[in-house]
Short mmCIF file of C-alpha atoms and ligand atoms in Angstrom, two decimals:
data_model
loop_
_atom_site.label_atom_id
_atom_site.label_comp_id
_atom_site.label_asym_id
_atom_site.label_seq_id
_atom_site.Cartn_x
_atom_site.Cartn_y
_atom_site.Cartn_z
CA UNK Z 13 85.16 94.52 73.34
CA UNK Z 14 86.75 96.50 75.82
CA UNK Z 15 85.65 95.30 79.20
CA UNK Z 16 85.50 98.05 82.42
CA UNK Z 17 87.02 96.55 85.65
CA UNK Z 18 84.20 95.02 87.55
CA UNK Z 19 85.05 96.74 91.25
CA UNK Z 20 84.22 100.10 89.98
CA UNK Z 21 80.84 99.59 89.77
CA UNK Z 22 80.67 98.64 93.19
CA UNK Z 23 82.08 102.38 94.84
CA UNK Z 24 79.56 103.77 96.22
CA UNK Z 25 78.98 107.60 95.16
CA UNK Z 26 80.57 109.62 97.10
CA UNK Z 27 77.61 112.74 97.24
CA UNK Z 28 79.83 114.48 100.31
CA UNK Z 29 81.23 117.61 98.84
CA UNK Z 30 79.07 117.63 95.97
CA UNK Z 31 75.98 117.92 98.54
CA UNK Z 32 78.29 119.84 100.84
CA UNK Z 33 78.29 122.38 97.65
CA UNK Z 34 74.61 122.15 96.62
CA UNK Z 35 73.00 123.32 99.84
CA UNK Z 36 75.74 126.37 100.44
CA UNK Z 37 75.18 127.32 96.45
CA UNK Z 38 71.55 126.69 97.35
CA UNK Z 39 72.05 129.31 100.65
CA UNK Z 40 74.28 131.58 98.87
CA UNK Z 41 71.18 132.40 96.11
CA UNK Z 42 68.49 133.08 99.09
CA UNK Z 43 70.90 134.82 100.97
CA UNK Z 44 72.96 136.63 98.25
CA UNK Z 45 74.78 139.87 101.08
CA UNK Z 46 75.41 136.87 104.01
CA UNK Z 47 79.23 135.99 104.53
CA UNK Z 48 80.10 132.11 104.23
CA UNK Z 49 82.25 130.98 106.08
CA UNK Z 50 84.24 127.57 105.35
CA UNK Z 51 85.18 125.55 107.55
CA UNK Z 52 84.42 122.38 105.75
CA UNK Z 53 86.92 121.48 103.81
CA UNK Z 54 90.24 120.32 105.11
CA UNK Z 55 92.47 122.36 102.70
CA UNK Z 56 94.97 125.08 103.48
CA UNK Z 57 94.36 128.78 103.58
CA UNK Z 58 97.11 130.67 103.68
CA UNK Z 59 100.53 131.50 101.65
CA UNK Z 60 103.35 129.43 101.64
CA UNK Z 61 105.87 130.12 104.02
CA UNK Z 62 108.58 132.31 103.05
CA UNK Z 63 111.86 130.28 102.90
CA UNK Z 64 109.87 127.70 100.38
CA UNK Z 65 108.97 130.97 97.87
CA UNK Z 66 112.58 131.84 97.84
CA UNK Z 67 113.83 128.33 97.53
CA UNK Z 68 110.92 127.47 94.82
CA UNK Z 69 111.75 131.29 92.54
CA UNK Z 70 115.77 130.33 92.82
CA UNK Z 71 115.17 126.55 91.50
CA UNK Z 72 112.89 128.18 88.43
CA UNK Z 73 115.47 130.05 87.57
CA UNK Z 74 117.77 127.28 87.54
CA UNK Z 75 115.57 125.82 85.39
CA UNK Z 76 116.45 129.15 82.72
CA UNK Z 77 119.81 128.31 82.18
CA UNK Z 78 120.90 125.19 79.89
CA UNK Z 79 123.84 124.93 82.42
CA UNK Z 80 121.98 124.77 85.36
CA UNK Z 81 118.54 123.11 84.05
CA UNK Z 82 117.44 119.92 85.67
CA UNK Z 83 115.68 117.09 83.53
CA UNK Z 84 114.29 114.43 84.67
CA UNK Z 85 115.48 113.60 88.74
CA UNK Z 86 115.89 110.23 90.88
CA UNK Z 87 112.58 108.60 90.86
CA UNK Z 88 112.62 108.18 94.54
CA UNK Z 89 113.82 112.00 95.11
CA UNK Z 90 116.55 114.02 94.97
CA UNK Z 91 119.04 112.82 97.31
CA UNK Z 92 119.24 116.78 98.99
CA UNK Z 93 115.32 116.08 100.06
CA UNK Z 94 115.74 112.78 101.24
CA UNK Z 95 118.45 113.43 103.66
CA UNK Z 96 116.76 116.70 104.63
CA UNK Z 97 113.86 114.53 105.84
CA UNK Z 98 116.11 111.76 107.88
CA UNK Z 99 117.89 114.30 109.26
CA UNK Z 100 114.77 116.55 109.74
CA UNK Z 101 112.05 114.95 110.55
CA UNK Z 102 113.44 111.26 112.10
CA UNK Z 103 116.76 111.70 113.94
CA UNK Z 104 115.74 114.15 115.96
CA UNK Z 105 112.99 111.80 117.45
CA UNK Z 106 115.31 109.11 117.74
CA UNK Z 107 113.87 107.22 114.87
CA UNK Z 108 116.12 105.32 112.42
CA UNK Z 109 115.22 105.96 109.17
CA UNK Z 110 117.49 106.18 106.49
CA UNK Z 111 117.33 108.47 103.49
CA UNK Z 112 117.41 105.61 100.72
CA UNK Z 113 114.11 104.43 102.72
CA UNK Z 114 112.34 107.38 101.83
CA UNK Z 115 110.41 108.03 98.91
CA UNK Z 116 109.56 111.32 97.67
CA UNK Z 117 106.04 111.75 96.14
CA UNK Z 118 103.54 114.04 94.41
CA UNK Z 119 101.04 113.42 97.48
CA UNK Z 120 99.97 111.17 100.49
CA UNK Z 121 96.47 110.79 98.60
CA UNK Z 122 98.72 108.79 95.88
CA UNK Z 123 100.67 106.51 98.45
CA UNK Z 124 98.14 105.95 100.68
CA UNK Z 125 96.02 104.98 97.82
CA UNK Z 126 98.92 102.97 95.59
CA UNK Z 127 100.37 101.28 97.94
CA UNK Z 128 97.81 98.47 98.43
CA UNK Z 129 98.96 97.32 94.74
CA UNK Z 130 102.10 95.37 95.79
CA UNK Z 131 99.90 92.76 98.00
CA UNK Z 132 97.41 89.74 96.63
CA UNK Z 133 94.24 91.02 96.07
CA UNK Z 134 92.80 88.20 99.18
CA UNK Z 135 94.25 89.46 101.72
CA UNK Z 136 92.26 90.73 104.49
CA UNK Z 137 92.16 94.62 105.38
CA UNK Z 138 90.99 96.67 108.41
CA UNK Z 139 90.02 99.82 107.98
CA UNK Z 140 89.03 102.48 110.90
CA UNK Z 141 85.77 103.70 110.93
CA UNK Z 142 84.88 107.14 110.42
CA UNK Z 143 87.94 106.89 107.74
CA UNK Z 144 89.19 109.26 105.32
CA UNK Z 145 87.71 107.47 102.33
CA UNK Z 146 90.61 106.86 100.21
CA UNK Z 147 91.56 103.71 101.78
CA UNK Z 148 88.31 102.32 101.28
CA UNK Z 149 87.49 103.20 97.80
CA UNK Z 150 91.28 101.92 96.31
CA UNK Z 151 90.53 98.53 97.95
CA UNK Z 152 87.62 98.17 96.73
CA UNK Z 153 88.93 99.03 93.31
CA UNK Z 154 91.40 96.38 93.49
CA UNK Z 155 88.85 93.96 94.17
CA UNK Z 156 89.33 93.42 97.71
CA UNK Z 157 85.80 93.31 99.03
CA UNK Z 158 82.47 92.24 97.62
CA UNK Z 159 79.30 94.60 97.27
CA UNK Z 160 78.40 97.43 99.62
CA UNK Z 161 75.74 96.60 101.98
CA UNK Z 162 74.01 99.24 104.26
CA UNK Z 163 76.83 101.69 103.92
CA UNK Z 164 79.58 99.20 104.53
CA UNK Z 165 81.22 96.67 102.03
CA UNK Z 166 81.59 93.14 102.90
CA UNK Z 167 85.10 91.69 103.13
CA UNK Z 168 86.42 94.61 104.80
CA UNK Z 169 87.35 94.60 108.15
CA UNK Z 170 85.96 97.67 109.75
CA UNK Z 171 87.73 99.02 113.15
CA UNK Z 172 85.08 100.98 114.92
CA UNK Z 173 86.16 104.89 116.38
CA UNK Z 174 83.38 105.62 119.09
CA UNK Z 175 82.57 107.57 122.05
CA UNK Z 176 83.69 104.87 124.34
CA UNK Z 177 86.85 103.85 122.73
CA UNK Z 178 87.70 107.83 122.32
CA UNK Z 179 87.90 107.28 118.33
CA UNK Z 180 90.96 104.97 118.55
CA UNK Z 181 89.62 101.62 117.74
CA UNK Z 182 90.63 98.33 119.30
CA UNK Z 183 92.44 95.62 118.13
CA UNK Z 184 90.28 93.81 115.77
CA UNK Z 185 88.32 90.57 116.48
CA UNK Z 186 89.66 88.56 113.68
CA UNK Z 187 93.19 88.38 112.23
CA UNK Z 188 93.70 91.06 109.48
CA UNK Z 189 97.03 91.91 107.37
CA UNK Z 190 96.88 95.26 106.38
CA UNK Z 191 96.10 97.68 109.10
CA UNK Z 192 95.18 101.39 108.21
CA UNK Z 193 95.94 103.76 110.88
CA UNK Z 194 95.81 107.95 110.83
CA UNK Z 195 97.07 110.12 113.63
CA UNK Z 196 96.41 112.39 114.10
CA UNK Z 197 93.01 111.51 112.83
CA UNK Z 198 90.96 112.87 109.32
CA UNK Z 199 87.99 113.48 110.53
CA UNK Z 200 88.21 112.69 114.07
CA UNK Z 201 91.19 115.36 115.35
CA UNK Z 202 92.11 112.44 117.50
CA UNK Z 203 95.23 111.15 118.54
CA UNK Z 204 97.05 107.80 119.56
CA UNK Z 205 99.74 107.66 122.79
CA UNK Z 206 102.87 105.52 122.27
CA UNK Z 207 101.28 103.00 124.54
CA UNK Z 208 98.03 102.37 121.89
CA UNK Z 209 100.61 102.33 119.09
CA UNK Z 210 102.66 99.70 120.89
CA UNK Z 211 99.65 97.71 121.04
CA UNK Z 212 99.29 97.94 116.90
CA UNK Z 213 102.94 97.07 116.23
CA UNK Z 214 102.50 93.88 118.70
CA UNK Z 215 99.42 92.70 117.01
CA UNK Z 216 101.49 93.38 113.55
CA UNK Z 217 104.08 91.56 114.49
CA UNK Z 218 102.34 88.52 115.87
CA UNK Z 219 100.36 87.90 112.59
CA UNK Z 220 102.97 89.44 110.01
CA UNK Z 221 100.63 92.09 109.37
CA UNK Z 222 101.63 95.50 108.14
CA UNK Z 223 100.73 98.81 109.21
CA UNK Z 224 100.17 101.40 106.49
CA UNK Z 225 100.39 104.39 109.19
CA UNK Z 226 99.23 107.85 107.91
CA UNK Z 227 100.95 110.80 109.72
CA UNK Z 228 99.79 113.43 107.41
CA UNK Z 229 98.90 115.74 110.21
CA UNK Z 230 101.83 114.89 112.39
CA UNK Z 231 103.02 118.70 112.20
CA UNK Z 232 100.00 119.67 114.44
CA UNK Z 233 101.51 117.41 117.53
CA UNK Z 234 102.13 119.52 120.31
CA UNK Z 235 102.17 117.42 123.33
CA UNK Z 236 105.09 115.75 123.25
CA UNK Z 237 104.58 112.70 125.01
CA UNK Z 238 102.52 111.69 121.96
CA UNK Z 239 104.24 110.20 119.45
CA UNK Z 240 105.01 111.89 115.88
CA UNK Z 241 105.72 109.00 113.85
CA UNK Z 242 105.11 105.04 113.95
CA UNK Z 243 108.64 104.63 114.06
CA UNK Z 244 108.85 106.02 118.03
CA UNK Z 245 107.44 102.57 118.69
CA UNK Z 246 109.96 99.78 119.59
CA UNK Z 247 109.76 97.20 116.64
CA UNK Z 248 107.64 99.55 114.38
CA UNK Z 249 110.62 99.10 111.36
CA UNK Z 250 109.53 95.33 110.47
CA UNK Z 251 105.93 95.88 110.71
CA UNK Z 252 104.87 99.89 109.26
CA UNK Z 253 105.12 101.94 106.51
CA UNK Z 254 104.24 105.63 107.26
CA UNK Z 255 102.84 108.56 104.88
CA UNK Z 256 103.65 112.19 105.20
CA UNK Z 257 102.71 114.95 102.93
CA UNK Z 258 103.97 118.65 103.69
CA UNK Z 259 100.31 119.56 102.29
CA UNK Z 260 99.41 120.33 105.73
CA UNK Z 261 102.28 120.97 107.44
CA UNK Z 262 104.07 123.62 105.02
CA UNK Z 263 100.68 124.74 102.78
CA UNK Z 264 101.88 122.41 100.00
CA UNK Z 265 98.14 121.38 98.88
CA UNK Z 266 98.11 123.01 95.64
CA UNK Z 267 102.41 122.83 95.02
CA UNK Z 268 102.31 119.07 95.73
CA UNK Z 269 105.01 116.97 97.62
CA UNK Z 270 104.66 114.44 100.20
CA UNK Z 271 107.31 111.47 100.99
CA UNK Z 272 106.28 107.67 102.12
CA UNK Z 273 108.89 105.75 104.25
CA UNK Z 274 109.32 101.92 103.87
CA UNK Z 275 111.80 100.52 105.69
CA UNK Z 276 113.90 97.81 104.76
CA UNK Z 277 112.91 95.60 107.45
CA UNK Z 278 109.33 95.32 106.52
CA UNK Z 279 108.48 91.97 104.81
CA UNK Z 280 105.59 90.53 102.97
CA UNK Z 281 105.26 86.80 101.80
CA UNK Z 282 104.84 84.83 98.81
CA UNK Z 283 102.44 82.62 98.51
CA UNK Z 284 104.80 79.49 99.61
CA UNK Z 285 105.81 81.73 102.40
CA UNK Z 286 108.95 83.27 101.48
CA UNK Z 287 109.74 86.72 103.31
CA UNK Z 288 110.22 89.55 100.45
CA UNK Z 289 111.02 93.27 101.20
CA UNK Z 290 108.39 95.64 101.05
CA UNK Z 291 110.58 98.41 100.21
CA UNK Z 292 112.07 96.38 96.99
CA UNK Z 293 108.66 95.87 95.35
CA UNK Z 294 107.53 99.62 96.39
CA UNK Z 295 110.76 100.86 94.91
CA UNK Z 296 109.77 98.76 91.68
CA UNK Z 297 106.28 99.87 91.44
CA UNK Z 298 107.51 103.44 92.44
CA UNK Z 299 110.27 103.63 89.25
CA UNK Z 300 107.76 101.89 87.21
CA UNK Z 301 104.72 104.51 87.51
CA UNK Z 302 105.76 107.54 88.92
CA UNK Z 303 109.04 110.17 87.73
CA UNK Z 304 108.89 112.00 90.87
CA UNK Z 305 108.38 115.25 91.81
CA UNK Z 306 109.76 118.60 90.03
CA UNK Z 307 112.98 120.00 91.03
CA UNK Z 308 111.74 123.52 92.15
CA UNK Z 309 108.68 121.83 94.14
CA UNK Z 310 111.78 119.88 95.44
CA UNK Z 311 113.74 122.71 96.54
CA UNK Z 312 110.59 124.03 98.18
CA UNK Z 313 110.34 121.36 99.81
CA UNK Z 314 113.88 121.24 101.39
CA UNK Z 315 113.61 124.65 102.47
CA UNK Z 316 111.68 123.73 105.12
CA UNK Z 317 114.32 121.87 107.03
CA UNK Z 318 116.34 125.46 106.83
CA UNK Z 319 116.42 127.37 110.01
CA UNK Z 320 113.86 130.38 108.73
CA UNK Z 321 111.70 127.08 107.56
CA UNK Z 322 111.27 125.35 110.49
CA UNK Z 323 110.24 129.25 112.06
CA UNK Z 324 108.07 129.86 109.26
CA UNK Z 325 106.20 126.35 109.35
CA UNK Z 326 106.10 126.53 113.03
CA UNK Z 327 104.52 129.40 113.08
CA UNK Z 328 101.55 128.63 110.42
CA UNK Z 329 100.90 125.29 112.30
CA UNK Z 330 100.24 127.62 115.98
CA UNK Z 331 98.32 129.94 113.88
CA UNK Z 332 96.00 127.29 112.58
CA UNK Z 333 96.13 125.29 115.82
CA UNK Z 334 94.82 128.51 117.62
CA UNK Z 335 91.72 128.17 115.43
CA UNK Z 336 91.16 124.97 116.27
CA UNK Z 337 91.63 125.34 120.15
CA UNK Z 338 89.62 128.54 120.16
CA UNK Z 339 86.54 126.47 117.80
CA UNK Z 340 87.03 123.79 120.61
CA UNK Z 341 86.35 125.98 123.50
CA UNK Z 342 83.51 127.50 122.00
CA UNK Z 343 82.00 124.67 120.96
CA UNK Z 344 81.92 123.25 124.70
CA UNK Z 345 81.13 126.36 125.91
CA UNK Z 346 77.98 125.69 124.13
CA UNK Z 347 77.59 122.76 125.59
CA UNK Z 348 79.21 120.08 122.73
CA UNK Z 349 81.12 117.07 123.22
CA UNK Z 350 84.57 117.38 121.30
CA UNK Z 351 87.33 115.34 120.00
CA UNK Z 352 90.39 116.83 118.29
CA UNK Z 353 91.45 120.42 118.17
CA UNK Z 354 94.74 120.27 120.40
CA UNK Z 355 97.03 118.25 118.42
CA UNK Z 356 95.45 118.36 115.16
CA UNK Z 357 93.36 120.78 112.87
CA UNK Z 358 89.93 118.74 113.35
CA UNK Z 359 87.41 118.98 115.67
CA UNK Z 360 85.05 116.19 115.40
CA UNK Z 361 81.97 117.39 117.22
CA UNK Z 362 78.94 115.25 119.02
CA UNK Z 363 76.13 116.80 116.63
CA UNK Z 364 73.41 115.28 119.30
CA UNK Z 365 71.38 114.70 116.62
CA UNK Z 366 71.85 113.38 112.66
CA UNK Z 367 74.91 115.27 111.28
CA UNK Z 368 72.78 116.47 108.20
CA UNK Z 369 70.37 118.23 110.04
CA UNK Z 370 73.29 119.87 112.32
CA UNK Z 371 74.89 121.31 109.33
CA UNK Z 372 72.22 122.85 107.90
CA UNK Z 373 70.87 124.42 111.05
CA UNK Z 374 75.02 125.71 110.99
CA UNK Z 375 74.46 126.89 107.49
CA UNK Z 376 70.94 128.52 107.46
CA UNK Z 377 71.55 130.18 110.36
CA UNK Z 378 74.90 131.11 110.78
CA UNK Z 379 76.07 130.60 107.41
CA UNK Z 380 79.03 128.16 108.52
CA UNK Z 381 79.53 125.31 106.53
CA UNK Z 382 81.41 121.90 108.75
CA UNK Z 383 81.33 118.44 107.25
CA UNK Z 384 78.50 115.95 108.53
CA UNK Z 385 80.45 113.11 109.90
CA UNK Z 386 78.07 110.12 108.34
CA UNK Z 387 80.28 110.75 105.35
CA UNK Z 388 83.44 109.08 106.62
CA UNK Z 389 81.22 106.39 107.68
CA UNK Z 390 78.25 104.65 109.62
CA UNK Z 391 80.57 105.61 112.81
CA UNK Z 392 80.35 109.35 111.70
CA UNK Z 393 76.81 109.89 111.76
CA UNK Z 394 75.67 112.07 114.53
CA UNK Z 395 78.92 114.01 114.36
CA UNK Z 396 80.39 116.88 112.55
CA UNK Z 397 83.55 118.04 111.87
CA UNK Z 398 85.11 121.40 111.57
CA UNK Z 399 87.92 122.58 110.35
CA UNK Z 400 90.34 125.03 111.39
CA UNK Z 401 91.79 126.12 108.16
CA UNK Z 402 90.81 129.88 107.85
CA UNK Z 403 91.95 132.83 109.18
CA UNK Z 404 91.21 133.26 113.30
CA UNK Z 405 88.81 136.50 112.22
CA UNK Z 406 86.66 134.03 110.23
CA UNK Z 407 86.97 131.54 112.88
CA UNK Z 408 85.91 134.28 115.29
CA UNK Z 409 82.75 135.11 112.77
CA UNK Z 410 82.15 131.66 112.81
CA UNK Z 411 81.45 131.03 116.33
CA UNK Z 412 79.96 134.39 117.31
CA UNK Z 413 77.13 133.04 114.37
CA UNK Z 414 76.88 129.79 116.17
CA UNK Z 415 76.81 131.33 119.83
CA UNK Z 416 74.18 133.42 118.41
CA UNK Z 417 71.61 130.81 116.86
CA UNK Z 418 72.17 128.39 119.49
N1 PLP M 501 95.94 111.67 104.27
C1 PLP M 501 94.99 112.28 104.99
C2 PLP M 501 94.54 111.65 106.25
C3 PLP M 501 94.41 113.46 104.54
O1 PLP M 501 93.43 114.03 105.25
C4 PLP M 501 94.83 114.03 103.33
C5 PLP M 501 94.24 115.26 102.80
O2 PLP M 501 93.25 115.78 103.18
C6 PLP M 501 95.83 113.38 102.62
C7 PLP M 501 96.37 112.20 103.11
C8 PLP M 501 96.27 113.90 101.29
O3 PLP M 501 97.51 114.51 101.35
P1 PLP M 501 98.21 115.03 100.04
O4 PLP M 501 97.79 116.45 99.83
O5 PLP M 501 99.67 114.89 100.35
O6 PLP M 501 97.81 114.17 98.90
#
């Protein structure tokens, strides 16, 4: 008799989007001539920039010539990307990362979500709270907590975002030894200094903890006294791995590439205490379950890093980030509390109220859909968040609806 594996049972069902899609299909029947707007979802809107199209079309036609065909690549990426991203994205900031410790993927969903396979299943694990859910759920399915009690399962360690603490939660109470962390933050929009990231490494450090640090939204930093990567942070090598995805940054959502570094400082121990290298069993796993990434998605990818790249993707990320501070401003014009919105495409929004009841007052009667913030957890109730993926005359339609019913 084939037996199912226990955990799954004890996910709780995610009803987010699926309600999220209910009450606007609900809407869109009453109200069949009103304009929805969506700013819900955190997914891109517009076209990939130009450099990546022409890099992408030239690699498929590689692919039309026996001479020139590619097969199967590197399982950790073609060297071309890999160096494109040292030399891109971590020399520049005066990180040292080298290309053989970077690992090109089909998404930061994956790796964020794999990568809690190489440790035992008792270890203990601290999660932020409101969370993008993925870390939850994959620890849950590997059998890391026990059952889910009032919205929370036990076993976890949950690190609290709040009002007071800004949404960057404080070092946790008990010793942990894998830390989540996302900065810029899904849902929150907030983001972490270099001197709150210091503080993370040090606690790593002092109880051989890792860090698994998400930077998917890295791309929307502006202020650059903030810190881009983990790896700004003195000492950050031995104790972090960091995700990256160019879903966000370059519009990759539906072409799919993304890239996890794990340096080869970072250590994890047996069970008799022996130090092993974190990047040696994630390069094992990696070459064991996963044949990268396509050549022309590849290619895309690289052309990023070229000089009408970099433009290109710079100017989509301002574009998006004028959304963002323009949903921001109205939104306190109104009279909200806001998080997020400078340095990141979120703003995470004080609903003064339960976050249900906010979004369908935004729905019925402006015919906006957000995201209630209970469902990235108990710490997101009373909030919303929107997005600012959309084009600025939908984000302008958007807030005159709001301004209006208010
Ligand atoms: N990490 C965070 C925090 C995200 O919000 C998302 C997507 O919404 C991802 C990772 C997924 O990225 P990818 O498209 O590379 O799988």
């Amino acid at each position: 008799m084939i037996k199912i594996n226990e955990n799954y049972k004890k996910l709780q069902a995610s009803y987010l989007f699926s309600d999220i899609a209910k009450r606007v299909t609900a809407f869109q029947a009453a109200n069949p001539r009103k304009h929805i707007i969506r700013l819900g979802i955190g997914d891109v809107t517009r076209a990939l920039p130009d450099a990546c199209i022409k890099a992408f079309h030239a690699a498929v036609d590689e692919m039309a010539g026996d001479a020139t065909f590619h097969g199967y690549g590197p399982e950790q990426g073609y060297d071309f990307l890999r160096e494109a991203i040292a030399e891109g994205d971590y020399k520049p900031r005066g990180c040292d990362i080298a290309a053989d410790e970077i690992f090109v993927s089909d998404g930061a969903k994956c790796d964020s979500g794999n990568f809690q396979e190489i440790f035992a299943r008792d270890i203990r694990v601290a999660i932020p709270d409101p969370v993008y859910p993925v870390y939850v759920d994959t620890n849950v399915m590997a059998g890391r907590t026990g059952e889910a009690e009032g919205g929370r399962y036990t076993g976890l360690t949950y690190l609290d975002g709040n009002k007071a603490n800004g949404f960057i939660p404080d070092l946790p109470g008990e010793p942990v030894d894998l830390i989540y962390l996302c900065f810029p933050n899904n849902p929150t929009g907030a983001t972490a200094t270099k001197e709150q990231l210091q503080q993370w490494v040090d606690y790593a450090k002092a109880n051989r903890a890792l860090i698994l640090f998400d930077a998917a939204y890295e791309a929307f930093v502006q202020d650059e006294s903030l810190p881009r990567s983990i790896y700004e942070i003195d000492g950050a090598r031995e104790v972090a791995v960091e995700f990256r995805s160019f879903s966000k940054t370059a519009g990759f959502t539906g072409t799919r590439c993304a890239y996890t570094v794990v340096p080869k400082d970072c250590t994890a121990y047996t069970a008799n205490g022996e130090a092993v290298a974190i990047h040696d069993l994630w390069n094992r796993r990696h070459t064991t379950k996963f044949n990268s990434v396509s050549y022309p998605v590849q290619k895309a990818a690289e052309a990023v890093y070229s000089e009408a790249g970099r433009a290109q993707v710079k100017a989509l990320v301002s574009d998006y980030l004028k959304n963002a501070r323009y949903i921001r401003e109205r939104m306190e014009a109104l009279g909200y509390d806001c998080i997020g919105g400078e340095n990141s495409p979120y703003i995470w929004i004080d609903a003064k109220g339960d976050s249900w009841a906010f979004f369908d007052a935004l729905l019925d009667k402006a015919g906006v859909v957000c995201t209630p913030g209970a469902g990235f957890g108990k710490c997101g109730e009373g909030y919303i968040r929107i997005s600012a993926f959309n084009s600025f005359e939908n984000v302008q339609q958007a807030m005159s609806g709001i301004s209006e019913v208010h």
